[in-house]
Short mmCIF file of C-alpha atoms in Angstrom, two decimals:
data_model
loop_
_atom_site.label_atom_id
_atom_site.label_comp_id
_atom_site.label_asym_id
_atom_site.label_seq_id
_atom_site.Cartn_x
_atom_site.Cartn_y
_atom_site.Cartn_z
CA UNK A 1 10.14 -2.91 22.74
CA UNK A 2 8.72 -5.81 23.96
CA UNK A 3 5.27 -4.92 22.44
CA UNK A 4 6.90 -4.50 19.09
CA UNK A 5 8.86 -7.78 19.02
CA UNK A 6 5.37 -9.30 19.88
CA UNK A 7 3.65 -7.36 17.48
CA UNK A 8 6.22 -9.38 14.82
CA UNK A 9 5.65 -12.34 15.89
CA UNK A 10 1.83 -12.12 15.75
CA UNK A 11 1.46 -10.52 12.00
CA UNK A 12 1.92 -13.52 10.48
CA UNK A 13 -1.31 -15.22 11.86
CA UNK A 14 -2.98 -11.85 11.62
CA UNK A 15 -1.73 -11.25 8.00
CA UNK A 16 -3.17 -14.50 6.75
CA UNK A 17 -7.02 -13.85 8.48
CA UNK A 18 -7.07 -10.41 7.63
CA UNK A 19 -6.40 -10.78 3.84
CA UNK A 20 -8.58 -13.89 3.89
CA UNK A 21 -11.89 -13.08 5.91
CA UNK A 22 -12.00 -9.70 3.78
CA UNK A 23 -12.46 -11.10 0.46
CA UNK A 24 -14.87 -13.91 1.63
CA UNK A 25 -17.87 -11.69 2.18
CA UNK A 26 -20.99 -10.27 0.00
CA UNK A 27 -20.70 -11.77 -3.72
CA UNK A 28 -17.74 -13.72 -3.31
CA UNK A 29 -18.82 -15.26 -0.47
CA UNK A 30 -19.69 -18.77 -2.37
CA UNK A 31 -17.51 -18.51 -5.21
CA UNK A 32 -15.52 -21.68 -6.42
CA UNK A 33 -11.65 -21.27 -5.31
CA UNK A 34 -9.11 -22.53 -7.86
CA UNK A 35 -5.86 -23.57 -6.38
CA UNK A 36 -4.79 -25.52 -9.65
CA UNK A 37 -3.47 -23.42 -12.84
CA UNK A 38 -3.52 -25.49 -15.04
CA UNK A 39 -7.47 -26.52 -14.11
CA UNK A 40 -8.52 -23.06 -13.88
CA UNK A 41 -7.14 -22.58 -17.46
CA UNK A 42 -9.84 -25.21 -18.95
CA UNK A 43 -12.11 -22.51 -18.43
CA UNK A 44 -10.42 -19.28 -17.97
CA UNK A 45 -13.17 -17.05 -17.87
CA UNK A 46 -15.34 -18.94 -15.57
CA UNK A 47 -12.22 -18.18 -12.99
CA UNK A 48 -13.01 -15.49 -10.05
CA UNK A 49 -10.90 -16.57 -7.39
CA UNK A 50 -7.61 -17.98 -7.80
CA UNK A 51 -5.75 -18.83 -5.10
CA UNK A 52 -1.91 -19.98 -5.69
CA UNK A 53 -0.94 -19.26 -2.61
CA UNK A 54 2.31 -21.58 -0.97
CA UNK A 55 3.28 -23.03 -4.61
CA UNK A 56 6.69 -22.12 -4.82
CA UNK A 57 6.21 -20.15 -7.97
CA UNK A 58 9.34 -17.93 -8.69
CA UNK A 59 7.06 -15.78 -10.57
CA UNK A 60 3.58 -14.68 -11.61
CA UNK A 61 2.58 -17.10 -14.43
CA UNK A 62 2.49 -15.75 -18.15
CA UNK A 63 -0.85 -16.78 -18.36
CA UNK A 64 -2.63 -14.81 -15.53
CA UNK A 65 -3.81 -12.42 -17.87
CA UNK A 66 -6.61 -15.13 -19.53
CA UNK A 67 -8.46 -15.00 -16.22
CA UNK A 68 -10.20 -11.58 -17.78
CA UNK A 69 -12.97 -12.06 -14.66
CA UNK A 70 -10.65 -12.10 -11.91
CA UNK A 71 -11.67 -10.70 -8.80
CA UNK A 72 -9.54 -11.83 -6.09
CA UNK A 73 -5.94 -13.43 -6.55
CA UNK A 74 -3.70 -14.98 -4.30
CA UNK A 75 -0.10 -15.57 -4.06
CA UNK A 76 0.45 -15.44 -0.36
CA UNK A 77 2.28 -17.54 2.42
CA UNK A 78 0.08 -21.00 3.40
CA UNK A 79 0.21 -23.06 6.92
CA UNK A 80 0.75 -26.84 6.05
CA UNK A 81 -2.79 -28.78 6.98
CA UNK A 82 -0.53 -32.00 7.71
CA UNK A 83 1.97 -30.88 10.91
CA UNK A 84 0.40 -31.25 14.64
CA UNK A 85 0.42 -28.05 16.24
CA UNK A 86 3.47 -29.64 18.86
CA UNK A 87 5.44 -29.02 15.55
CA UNK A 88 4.89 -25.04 15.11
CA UNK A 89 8.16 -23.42 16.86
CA UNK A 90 9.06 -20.16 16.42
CA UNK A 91 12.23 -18.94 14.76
CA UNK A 92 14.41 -16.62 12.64
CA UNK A 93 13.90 -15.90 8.96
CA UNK A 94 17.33 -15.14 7.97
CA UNK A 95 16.75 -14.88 4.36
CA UNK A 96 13.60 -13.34 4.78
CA UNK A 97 14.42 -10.70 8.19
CA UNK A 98 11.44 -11.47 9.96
CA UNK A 99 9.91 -13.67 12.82
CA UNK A 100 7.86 -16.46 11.64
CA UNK A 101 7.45 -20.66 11.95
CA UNK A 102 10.37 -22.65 11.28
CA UNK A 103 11.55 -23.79 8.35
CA UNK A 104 14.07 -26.27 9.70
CA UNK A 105 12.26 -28.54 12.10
CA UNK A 106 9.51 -29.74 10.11
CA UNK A 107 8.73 -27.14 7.21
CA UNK A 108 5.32 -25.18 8.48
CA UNK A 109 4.51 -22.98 5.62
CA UNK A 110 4.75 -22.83 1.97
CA UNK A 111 5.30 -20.12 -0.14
CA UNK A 112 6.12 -18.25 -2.93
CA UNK A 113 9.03 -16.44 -4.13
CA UNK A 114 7.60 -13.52 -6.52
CA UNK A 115 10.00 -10.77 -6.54
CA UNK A 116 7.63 -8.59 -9.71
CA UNK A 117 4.68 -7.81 -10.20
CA UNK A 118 4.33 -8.20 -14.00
CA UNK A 119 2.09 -6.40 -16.88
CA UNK A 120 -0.22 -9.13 -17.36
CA UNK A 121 -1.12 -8.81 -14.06
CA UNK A 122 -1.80 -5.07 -14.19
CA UNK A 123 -4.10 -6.28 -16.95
CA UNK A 124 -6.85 -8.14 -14.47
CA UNK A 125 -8.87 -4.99 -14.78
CA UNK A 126 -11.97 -6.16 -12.29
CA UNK A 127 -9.44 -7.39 -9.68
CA UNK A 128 -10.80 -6.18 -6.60
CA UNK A 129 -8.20 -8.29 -3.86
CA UNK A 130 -4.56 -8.99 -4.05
CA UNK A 131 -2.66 -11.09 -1.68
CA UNK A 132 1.48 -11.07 -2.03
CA UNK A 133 1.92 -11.63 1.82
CA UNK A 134 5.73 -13.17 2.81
CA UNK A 135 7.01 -13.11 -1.42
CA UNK A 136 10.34 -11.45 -1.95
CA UNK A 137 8.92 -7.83 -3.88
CA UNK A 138 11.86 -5.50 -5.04
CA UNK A 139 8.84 -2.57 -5.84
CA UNK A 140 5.40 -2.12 -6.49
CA UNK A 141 4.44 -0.04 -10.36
CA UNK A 142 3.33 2.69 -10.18
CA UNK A 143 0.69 1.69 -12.63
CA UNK A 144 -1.24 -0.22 -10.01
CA UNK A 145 -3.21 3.00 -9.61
CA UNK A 146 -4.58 2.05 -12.80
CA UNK A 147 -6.18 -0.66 -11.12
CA UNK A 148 -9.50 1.06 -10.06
CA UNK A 149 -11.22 -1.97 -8.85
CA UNK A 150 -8.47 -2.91 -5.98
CA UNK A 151 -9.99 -2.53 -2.80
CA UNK A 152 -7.23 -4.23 -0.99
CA UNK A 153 -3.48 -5.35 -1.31
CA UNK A 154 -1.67 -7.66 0.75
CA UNK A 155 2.08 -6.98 1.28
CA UNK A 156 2.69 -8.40 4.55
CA UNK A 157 6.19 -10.24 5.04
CA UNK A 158 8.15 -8.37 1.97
CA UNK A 159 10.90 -7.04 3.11
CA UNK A 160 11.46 -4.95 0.93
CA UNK A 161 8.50 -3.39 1.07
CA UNK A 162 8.96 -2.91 4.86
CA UNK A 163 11.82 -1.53 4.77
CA UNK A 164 11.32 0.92 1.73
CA UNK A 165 7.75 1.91 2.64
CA UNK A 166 7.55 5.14 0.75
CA UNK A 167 6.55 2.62 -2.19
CA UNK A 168 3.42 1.69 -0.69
CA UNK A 169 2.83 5.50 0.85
CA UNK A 170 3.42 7.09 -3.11
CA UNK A 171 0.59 4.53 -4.06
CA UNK A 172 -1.67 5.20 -0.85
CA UNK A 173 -2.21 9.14 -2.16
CA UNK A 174 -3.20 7.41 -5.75
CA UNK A 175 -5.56 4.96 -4.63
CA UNK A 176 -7.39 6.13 -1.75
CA UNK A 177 -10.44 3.67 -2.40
CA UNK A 178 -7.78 0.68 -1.27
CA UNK A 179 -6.72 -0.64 1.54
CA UNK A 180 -3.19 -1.69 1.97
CA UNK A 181 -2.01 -3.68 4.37
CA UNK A 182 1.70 -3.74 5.70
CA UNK A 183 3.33 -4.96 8.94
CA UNK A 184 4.34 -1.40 8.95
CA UNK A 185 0.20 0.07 8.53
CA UNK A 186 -0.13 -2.67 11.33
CA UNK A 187 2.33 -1.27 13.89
CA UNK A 188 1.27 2.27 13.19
CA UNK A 189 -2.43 1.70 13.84
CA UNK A 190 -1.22 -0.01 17.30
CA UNK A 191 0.60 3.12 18.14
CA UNK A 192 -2.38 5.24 17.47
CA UNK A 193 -4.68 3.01 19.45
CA UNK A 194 -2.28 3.06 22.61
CA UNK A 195 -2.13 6.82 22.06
CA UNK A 196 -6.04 6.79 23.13
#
């Protein structure tokens, strides 16, 4: 029990450098990062790497599906760069069921609130990474399997998507050429390895 509960409490930090230190290899190693919509739509199709991550978008923007060279897109959780590390306390997620730093005494992270993932996204056919760690996702389409460029998706923190796994297992057997990565993928591999 007690390895689990600190298994929780460490995904967080693990989530966010394992979705991040993936993508930043080979090609895309020295690629310009947009964290601004409305600057990365000036020139759309110049746009590789877009990272709205911690925005407190409700949903994916309309206009995702302009960025027609997308590669890697983020809409994950972000620390705050401005708190001392005296600040970061651990609590309870209520709304969200899982461990992570507080909200209440000095807001640590930012993020987003997508609960869809929308057509226009499933348009971004050369979309290779997708980061939706600690959002609020109902489901994941089926027609993500469409998507034969994805090499990795990010679901950490959904809870949802933690609790009603079989969505990511159905997709798994369709996409065997991508990596996803759950808390639930995480605890399993720990098993395995303690099993050795």
């Amino acid at each position: 029990m007690i390895r689990f509960i600190f298994t929780l409490l460490l995904v967080p930090f693990l989530s966010y450098s394992q979705s991040t230190q993936r993508w930043k290899k080979g090609d895309l190693e020295n690629l310009k990062i947009y964290t601004q919509l409305d600057i990365a739509l000036q020139n759309p199709e110049k746009v590789e790497i877009l990272d709205l991550g911690g925005q407190s978008l409700l949903k994916i923007p309309d206009e995702i599906y302009k960025f027609k060279n997308l590669r890697v897109l983020l809409f994950g959780w972000r620390p705050k760069k401005d708190l001392d590390s005296a600040d970061h306390k651990l609590a309870k997620n209520t709304g969200g069921g899982y461990l992570h730093l507080d909200r209440n005494k000095g807001t640590v992270i930012d993020y987003n609130y997508i609960e869809v993932i929308t057509p226009e996204l499933l348009a971004l056919e050369k979309l290779e990474y997708l980061e939706l760690n600690y959002n609020l996702l109902k489901t994941l389409p089926i027609e993500l399997a469409n998507m034969k460029n994805l090499k990795q998706i990010s679901l950490y923190g959904n809870r949802n998507i933690y609790i009603n796994h079989e969505i990511v297992d159905k997709l798994e057997v369709l996409m065997p050429n991508c990596q996803f990565l759950t808390a639930k993928n995480i605890i399993e591999k720990r098993k395995e390895k303690d099993k050795e």
